[in-house]
XYZ file of C-alpha atoms in Angstrom:
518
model
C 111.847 103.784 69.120
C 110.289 106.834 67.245
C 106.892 105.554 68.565
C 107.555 105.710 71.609
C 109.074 108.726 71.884
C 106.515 110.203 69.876
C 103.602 108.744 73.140
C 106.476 110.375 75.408
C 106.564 113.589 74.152
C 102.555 113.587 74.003
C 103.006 112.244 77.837
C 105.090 114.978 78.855
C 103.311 118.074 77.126
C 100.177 116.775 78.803
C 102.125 116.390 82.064
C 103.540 119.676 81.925
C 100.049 121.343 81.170
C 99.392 119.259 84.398
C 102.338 120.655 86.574
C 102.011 123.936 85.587
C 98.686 124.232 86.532
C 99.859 122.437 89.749
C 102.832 125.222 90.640
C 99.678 127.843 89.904
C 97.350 125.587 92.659
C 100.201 126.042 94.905
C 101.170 129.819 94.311
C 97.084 130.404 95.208
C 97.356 127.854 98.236
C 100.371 129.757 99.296
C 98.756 133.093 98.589
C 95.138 132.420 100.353
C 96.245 130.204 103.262
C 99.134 130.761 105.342
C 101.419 128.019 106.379
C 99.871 127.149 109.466
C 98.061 124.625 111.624
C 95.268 124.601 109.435
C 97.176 124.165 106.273
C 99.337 121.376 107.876
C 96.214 119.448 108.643
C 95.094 120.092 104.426
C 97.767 118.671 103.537
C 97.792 115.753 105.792
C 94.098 115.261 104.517
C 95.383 115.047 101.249
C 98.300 112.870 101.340
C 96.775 110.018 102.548
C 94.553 109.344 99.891
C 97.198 110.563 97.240
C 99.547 108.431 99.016
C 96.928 105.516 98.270
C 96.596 106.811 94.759
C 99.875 106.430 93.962
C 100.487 102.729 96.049
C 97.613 101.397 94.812
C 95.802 103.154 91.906
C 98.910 104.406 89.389
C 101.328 101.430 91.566
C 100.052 98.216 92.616
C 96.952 97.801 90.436
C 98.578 99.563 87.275
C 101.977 97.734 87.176
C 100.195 93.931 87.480
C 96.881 95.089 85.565
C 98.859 96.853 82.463
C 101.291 93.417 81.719
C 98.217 91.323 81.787
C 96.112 93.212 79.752
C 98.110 93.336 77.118
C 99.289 89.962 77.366
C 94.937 89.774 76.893
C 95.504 91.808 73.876
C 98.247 90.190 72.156
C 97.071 86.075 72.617
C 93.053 86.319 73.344
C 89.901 87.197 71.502
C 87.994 90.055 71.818
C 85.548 88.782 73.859
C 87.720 87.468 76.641
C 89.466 90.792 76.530
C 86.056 92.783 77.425
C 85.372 89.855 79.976
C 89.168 90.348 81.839
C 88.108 94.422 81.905
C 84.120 93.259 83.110
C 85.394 91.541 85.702
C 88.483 93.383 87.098
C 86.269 96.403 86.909
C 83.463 94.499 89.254
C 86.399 93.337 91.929
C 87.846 96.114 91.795
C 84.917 98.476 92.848
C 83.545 96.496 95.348
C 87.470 96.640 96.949
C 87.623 100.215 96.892
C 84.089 100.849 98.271
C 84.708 98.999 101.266
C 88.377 100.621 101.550
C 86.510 104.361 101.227
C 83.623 103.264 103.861
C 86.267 101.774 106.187
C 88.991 104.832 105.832
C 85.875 107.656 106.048
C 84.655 105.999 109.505
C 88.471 106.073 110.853
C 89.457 109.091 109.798
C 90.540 110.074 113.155
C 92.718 107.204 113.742
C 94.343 107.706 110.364
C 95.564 110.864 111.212
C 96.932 109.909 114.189
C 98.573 106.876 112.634
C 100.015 109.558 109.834
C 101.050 112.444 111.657
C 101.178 111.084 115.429
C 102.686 114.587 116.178
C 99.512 116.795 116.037
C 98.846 115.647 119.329
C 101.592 117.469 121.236
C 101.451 120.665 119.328
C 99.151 123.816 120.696
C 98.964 125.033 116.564
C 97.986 122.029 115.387
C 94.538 120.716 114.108
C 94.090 117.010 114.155
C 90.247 117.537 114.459
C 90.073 119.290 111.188
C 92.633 117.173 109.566
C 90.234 114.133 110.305
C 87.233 116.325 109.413
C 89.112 117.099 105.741
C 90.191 113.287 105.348
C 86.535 112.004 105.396
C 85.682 114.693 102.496
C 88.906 113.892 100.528
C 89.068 110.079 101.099
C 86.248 109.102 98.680
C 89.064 110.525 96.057
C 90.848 107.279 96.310
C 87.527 105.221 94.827
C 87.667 108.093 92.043
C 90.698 108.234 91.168
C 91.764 104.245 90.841
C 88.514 104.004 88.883
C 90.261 106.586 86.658
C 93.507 104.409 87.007
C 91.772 101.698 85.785
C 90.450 103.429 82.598
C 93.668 104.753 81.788
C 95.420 101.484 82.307
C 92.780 100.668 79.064
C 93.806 103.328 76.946
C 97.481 103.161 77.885
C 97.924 99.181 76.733
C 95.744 100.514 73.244
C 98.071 103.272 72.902
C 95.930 106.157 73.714
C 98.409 108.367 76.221
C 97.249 111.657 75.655
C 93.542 111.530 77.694
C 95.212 110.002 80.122
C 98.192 112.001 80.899
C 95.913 115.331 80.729
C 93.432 113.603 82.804
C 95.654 115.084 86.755
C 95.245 118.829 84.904
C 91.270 118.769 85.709
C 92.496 118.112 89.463
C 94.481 121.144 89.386
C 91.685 123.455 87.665
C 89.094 121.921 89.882
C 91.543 122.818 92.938
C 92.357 126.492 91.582
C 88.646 127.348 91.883
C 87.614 126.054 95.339
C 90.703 127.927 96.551
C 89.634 131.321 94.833
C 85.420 130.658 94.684
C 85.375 128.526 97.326
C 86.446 129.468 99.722
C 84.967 132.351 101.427
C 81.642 130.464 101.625
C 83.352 128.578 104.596
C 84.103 129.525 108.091
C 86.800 127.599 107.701
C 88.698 128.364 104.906
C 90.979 125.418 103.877
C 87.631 122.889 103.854
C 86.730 124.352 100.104
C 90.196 122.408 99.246
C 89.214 119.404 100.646
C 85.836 119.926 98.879
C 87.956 120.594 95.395
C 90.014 117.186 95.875
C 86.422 115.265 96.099
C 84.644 116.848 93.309
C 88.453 116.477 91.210
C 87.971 112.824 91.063
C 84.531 112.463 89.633
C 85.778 114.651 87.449
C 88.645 113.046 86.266
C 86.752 109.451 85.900
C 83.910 111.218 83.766
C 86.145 112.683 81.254
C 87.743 109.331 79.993
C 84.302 107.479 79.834
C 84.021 108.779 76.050
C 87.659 107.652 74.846
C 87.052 104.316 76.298
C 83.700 103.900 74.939
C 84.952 104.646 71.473
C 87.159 102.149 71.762
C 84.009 100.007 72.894
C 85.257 98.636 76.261
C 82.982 100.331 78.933
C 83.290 97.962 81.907
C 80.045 96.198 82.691
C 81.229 95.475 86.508
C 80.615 92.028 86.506
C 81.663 90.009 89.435
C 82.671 86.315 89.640
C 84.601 84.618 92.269
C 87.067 83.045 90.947
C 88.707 84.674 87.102
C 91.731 83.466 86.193
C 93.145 87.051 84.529
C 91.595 88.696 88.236
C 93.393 85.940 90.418
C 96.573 86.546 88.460
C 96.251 90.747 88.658
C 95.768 90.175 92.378
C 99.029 87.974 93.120
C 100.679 90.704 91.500
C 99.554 93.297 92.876
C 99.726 91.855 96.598
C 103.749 92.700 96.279
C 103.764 95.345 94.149
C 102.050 97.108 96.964
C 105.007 97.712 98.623
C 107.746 97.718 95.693
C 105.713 99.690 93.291
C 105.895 103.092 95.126
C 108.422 103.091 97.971
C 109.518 106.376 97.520
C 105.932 107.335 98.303
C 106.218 105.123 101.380
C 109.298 107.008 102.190
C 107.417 110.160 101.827
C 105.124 108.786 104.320
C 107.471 108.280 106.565
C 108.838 111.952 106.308
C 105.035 113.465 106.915
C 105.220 111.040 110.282
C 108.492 112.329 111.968
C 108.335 116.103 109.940
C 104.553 115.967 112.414
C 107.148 116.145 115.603
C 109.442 118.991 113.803
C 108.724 123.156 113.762
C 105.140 124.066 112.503
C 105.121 124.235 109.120
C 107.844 121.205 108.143
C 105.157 119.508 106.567
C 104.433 122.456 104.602
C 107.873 123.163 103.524
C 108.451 119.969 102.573
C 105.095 119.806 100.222
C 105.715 122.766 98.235
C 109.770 121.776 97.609
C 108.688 117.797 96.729
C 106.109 119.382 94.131
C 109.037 121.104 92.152
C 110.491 118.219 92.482
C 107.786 116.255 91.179
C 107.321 118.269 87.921
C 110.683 116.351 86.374
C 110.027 113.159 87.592
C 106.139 113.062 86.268
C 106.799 114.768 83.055
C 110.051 112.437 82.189
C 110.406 109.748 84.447
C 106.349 108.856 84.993
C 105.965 109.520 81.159
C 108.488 107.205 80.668
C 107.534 104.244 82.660
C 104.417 104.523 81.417
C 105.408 104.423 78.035
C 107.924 101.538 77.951
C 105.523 99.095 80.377
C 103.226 97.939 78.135
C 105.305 98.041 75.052
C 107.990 95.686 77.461
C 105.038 93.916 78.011
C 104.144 93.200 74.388
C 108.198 92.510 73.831
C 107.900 89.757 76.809
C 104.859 88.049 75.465
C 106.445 87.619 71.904
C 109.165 86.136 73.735
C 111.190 88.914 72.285
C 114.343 89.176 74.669
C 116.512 91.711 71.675
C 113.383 94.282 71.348
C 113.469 93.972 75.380
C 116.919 94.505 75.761
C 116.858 97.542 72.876
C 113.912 99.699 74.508
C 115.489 99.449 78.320
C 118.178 100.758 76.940
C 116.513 103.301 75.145
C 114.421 104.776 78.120
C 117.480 104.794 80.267
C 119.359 106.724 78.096
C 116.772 109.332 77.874
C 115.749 108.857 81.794
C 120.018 110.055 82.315
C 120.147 112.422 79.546
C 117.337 114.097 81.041
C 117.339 113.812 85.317
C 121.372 114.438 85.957
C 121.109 118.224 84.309
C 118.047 118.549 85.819
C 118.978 117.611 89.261
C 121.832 120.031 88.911
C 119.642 122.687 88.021
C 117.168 122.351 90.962
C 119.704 121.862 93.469
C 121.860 125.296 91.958
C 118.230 127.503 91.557
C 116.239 125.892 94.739
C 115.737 129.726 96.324
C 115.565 131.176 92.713
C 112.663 128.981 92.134
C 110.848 129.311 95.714
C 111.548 132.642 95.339
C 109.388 133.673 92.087
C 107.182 130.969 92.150
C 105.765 131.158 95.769
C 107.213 134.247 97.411
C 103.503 135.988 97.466
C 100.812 137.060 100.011
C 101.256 134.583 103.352
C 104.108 132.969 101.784
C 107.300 134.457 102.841
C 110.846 134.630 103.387
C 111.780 132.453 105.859
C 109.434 129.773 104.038
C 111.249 130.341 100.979
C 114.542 129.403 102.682
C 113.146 126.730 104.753
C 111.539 124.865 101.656
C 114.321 125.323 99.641
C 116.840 123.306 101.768
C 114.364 120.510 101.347
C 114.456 121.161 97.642
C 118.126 120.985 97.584
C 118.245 117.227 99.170
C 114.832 116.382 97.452
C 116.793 117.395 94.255
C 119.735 115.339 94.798
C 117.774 112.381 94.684
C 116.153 113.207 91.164
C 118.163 110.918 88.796
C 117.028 107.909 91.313
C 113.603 108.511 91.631
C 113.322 108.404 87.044
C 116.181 105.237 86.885
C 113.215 103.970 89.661
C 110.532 104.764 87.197
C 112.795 103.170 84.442
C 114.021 100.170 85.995
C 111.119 98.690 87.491
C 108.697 98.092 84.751
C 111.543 95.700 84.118
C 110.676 93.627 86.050
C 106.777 94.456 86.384
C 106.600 93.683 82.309
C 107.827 90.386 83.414
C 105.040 89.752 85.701
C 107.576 89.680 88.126
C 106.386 91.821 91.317
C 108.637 89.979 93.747
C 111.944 91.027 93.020
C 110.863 94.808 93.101
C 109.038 94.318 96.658
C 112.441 92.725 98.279
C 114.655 95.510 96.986
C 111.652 97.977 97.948
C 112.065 96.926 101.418
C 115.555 96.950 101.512
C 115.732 100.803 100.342
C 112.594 101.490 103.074
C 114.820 100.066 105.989
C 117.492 102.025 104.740
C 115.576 105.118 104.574
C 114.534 104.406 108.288
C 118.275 104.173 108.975
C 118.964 107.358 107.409
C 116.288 108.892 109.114
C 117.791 108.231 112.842
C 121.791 109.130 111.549
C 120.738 112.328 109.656
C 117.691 113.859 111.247
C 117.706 112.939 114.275
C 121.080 114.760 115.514
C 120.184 117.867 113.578
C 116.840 118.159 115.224
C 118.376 117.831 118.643
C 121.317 119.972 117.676
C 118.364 122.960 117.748
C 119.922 124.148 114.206
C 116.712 125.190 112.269
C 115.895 123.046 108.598
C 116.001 119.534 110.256
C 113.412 118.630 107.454
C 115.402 118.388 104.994
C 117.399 115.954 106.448
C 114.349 113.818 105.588
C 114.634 115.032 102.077
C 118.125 113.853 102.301
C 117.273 110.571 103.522
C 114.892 109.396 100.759
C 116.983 110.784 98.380
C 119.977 108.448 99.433
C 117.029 105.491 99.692
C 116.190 105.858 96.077
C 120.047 105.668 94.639
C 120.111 102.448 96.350
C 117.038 100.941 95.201
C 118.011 102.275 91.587
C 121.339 100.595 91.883
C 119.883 97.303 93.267
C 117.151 97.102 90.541
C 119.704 97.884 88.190
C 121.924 94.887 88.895
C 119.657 92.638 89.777
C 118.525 93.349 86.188
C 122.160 92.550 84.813
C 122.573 89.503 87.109
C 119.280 87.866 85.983
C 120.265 88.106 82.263
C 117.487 90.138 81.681
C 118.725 93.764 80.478
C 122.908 93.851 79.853
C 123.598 97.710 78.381
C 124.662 98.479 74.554
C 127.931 99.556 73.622
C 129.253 103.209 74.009
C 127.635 104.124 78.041
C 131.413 105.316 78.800
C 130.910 108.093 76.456
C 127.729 108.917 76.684
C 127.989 109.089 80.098
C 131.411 111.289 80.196
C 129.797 114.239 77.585
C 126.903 114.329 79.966
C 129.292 115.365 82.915
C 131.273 117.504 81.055
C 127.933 119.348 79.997
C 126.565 119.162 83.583
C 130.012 120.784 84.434
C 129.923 123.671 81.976
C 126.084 124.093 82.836
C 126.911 124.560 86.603
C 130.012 126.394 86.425
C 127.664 129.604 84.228
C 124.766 128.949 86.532
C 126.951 129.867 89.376
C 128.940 132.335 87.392
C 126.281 134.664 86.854
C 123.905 134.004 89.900
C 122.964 137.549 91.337
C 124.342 138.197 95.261
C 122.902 136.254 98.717
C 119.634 138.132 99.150
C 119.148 140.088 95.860
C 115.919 137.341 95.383
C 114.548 138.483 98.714
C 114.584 142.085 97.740
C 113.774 142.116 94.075
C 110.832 143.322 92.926
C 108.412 140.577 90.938
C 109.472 140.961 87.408
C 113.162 141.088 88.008
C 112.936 137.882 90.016
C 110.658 136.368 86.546
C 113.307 137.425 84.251
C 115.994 136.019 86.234
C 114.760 132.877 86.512
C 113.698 132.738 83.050
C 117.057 133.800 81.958
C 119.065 131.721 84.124
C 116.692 128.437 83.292
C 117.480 129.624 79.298
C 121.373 129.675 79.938
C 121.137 126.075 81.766
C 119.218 124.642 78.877
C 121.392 126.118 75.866
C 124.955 125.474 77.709
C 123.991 122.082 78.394
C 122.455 120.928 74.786
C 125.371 123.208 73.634
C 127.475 121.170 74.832
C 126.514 118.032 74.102
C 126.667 118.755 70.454
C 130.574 120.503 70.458
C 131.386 117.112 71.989
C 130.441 115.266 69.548
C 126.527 114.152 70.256
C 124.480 114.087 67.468
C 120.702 114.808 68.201
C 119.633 111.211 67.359
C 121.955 109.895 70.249
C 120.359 112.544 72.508
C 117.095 111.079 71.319
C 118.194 107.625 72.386
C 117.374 106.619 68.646
């Protein structure tokens, strides 16, 4: 397992570098624009083709092309290797050119599909939302292109172009907001502009680590390929069980679009600190163990199998349940240093964090998701996922009507993070359905000593939350505080979570392997 926690640690540095760079887009976003009509209709713009990134690009297409691949790798020659990449590469272009023509000419409908609200709001801007979607929509082509490559260098073990690949978005981003911008009469279009111009970037730079490896698609086309037809009954469910707590996300932009001005924008900064976590553990982890689950499956190797799911979900739990304590305990802390500058204020800091809190509390589901699944995807099973998928969509539908709906009508301000609240309760019971359906099918059955493991991780969650809230400073102290008191705070408090929780562990008994999963 010291492999691949070696590639996971590269992941996650990488992914950090990403997300930090990310929470700096955001502070500028939040500092230039102010949370408004216009800004809505930016990030409506770009969530649909980011929503389609992650379905599709980093979902559907990597989850059924990654398993074959490296079954490719592990029983074929060369040459049919390069000829499954030719020709996935040629099928898959000519798909996404017709998607980007096809979404680009509909633009307006898609924003009425996505955020059917605009329409009945004075402050809203569906025209300049659709006007933004057909300059950021060409970012889906990009950016599964880029998918595709990294899919390459993933299955040959090359993790670290690929994770720092989303960083370029964020430094690409960072400029149009700062340069950009005031060469526009409209201010929020440079964004749009930086999102297009992100994902040529992003497919450029992994052209040379793929052509050292000497696998440069030629985009060859054929009508019938075995390895295609295969990736393409794959991927046909994994559309919908690869990502649903994207499509739940979805669903939260759609009835947020009927809330206050500005829900949408509250809940897109508080799911981005979210986000950080889950990418930099839970994505680096699923990304890790899928083609090495992969290899295990091909050699028929059900004890290696068995070994590394265990493995990742002792580091996925070791990892998300302190870390979903600590978001949920410093969600105004956080808002508060991070983004309290320029247009960003107050009352936005309180109204994201509420939707940080619930977004929080689903944490340790959304990495057990990212965990669980490849499962099944390493398999080449993309059925089983899709069923429970839907199950945990319905439920977030459900969840939805019982949670948001009364507080909305109740007039009570922060209905949006009943949303939160609703996907968050979704994704525990997808986790816990993947999870047994695992155990049922004889596929993954836990090693010994779980009980124990799992009872010194709540008693360090315990001590970690009881100092957090010990020492937190007074209601409204963050409000007041002057900038580096509020950095020093934070920094301070995130030190004591880290070194009372580790702490801990080892006084109980954990050695550092064990917390390694090793």
């Amino acid at each position: 397992m010291s492999r691949l926690l070696r590639s996971g640690a590269v992941i996650s540095a990488m992914t950090m570098i990403s997300r930090v760079l990310g929470l700096l887009r955001d502070m500028i976003v939040a500092r230039y624009f102010p949370v408004d009509g216009a800004t809505d209709a930016f990030f409506v713009a770009f969530k649909i083709p980011n929503l389609l990134r992650r379905l599709f690009a980093e979902g559907a297409f990597s989850l059924a092309f990654v398993p074959v691949l490296s079954e490719y790798k592990e029983k074929r020659d060369r040459e049919s290797l390069r000829d499954l990449i030719d020709h996935v590469s040629g099928a898959l272009g000519a798909v996404l050119l017709v998607i980007t023509v096809l979404g680009i000419i509909a633009a307006p409908v898609l924003i009425w599909v996505f955020a059917p609200g605009f329409d009945s709001k004075p402050n809203a801007r569906p025209d300049l939302a659709a006007e933004m979607l057909r300059i950021t929509f060409p970012y889906i082509l990009f950016i599964s292109l880029t998918a595709f490559v990294s899919g390459i260098l993933n299955t040959f073990h090359k993790f670290a172009i690929p994770a720092f690949t989303p960083t370029l978005l964020n430094v690409v981003m960072i400029a149009a907001a700062i340069w950009g911008a005031p060469y526009f009469d409209e201010p929020v279009l440079a964004l749009a502009w930086g999102v297009f111009f992100a994902g040529i970037t992003q497919l450029v730079f992994q052209l040379p680590t793929l052509a050292r490896l000497g696998l440069v698609p030629r985009f060859r086309f054929k009508r019938v390929h075995e390895g295609v037809s295969r990736i393409l009954r794959l991927m046909i469910p994994a559309l919908f069980g690869s990502s649903v707590a994207q499509i739940n996300l979805l669903i939260n932009t759609v009835i947020a679009s009927f809330l206050a001005v500005g829900s949408i924008s509250w809940l897109y900064y508080s799911d981005r600190f979210v986000e950080l976590p889950l990418a930099i553990f839970g994505v680096a982890l699923g990304t890790v163990i899928l083609p090495k689950l992969s290899s295990d499956h091909a050699k028929a190797d059900a004890g290696e199998f068995r070994h590394t799911m265990d493995w990742a979900l002792r580091l996925a739990v070791l990892i998300s349940l302190p870390a979903t304590l600590g978001l949920m305990l410093l969600a105004e802390p956080i808002l508060a240093t991070v983004m309290m500058y320029g247009k960003f204020g107050w009352q936005d800091v309180e109204m994201s964090a509420l939707s940080l809190m619930t977004y929080a509390f689903g944490l340790t589901a959304f990495i057990l998701v990212k965990v669980l699944a490849p499962g099944f995807y390493s398999r080449q099973d993309t059925k089983t996922p899709v069923r429970i998928g839907i199950y945990s969509m319905f439920a977030n539908m459900g969840l939805n009507v019982l949670i948001v709906l009364p507080w909305h009508l109740s007039g009570t301000p922060g209905a949006h993070a009943g949303l939160a609240l609703a996907t968050a309760l979704a994704a525990y019971l997808n986790a816990g359905m993947l999870f047994m359906t695992l155990r049922q099918q004889q596929i993954f059955d836990p090693d010994r000593g779980w009980s124990g493991y799992l009872l010194r991780i709540a008693a360090a969650c315990l001590v970690m939350g009881g100092l957090l809230f010990a020492v937190m400073p007074a209601d409204g102290w963050w409000q007041n505080a002057v900038v580096w008191q509020r950095v020093t705070w934070l920094v301070g408090l995130i030190v004591l979570a880290l070194v009372s929780y580790f702490a801990t562990l080892r006084l109980l008994g954990m050695p550092l392997k064990q917390m390694l999963g090793r």
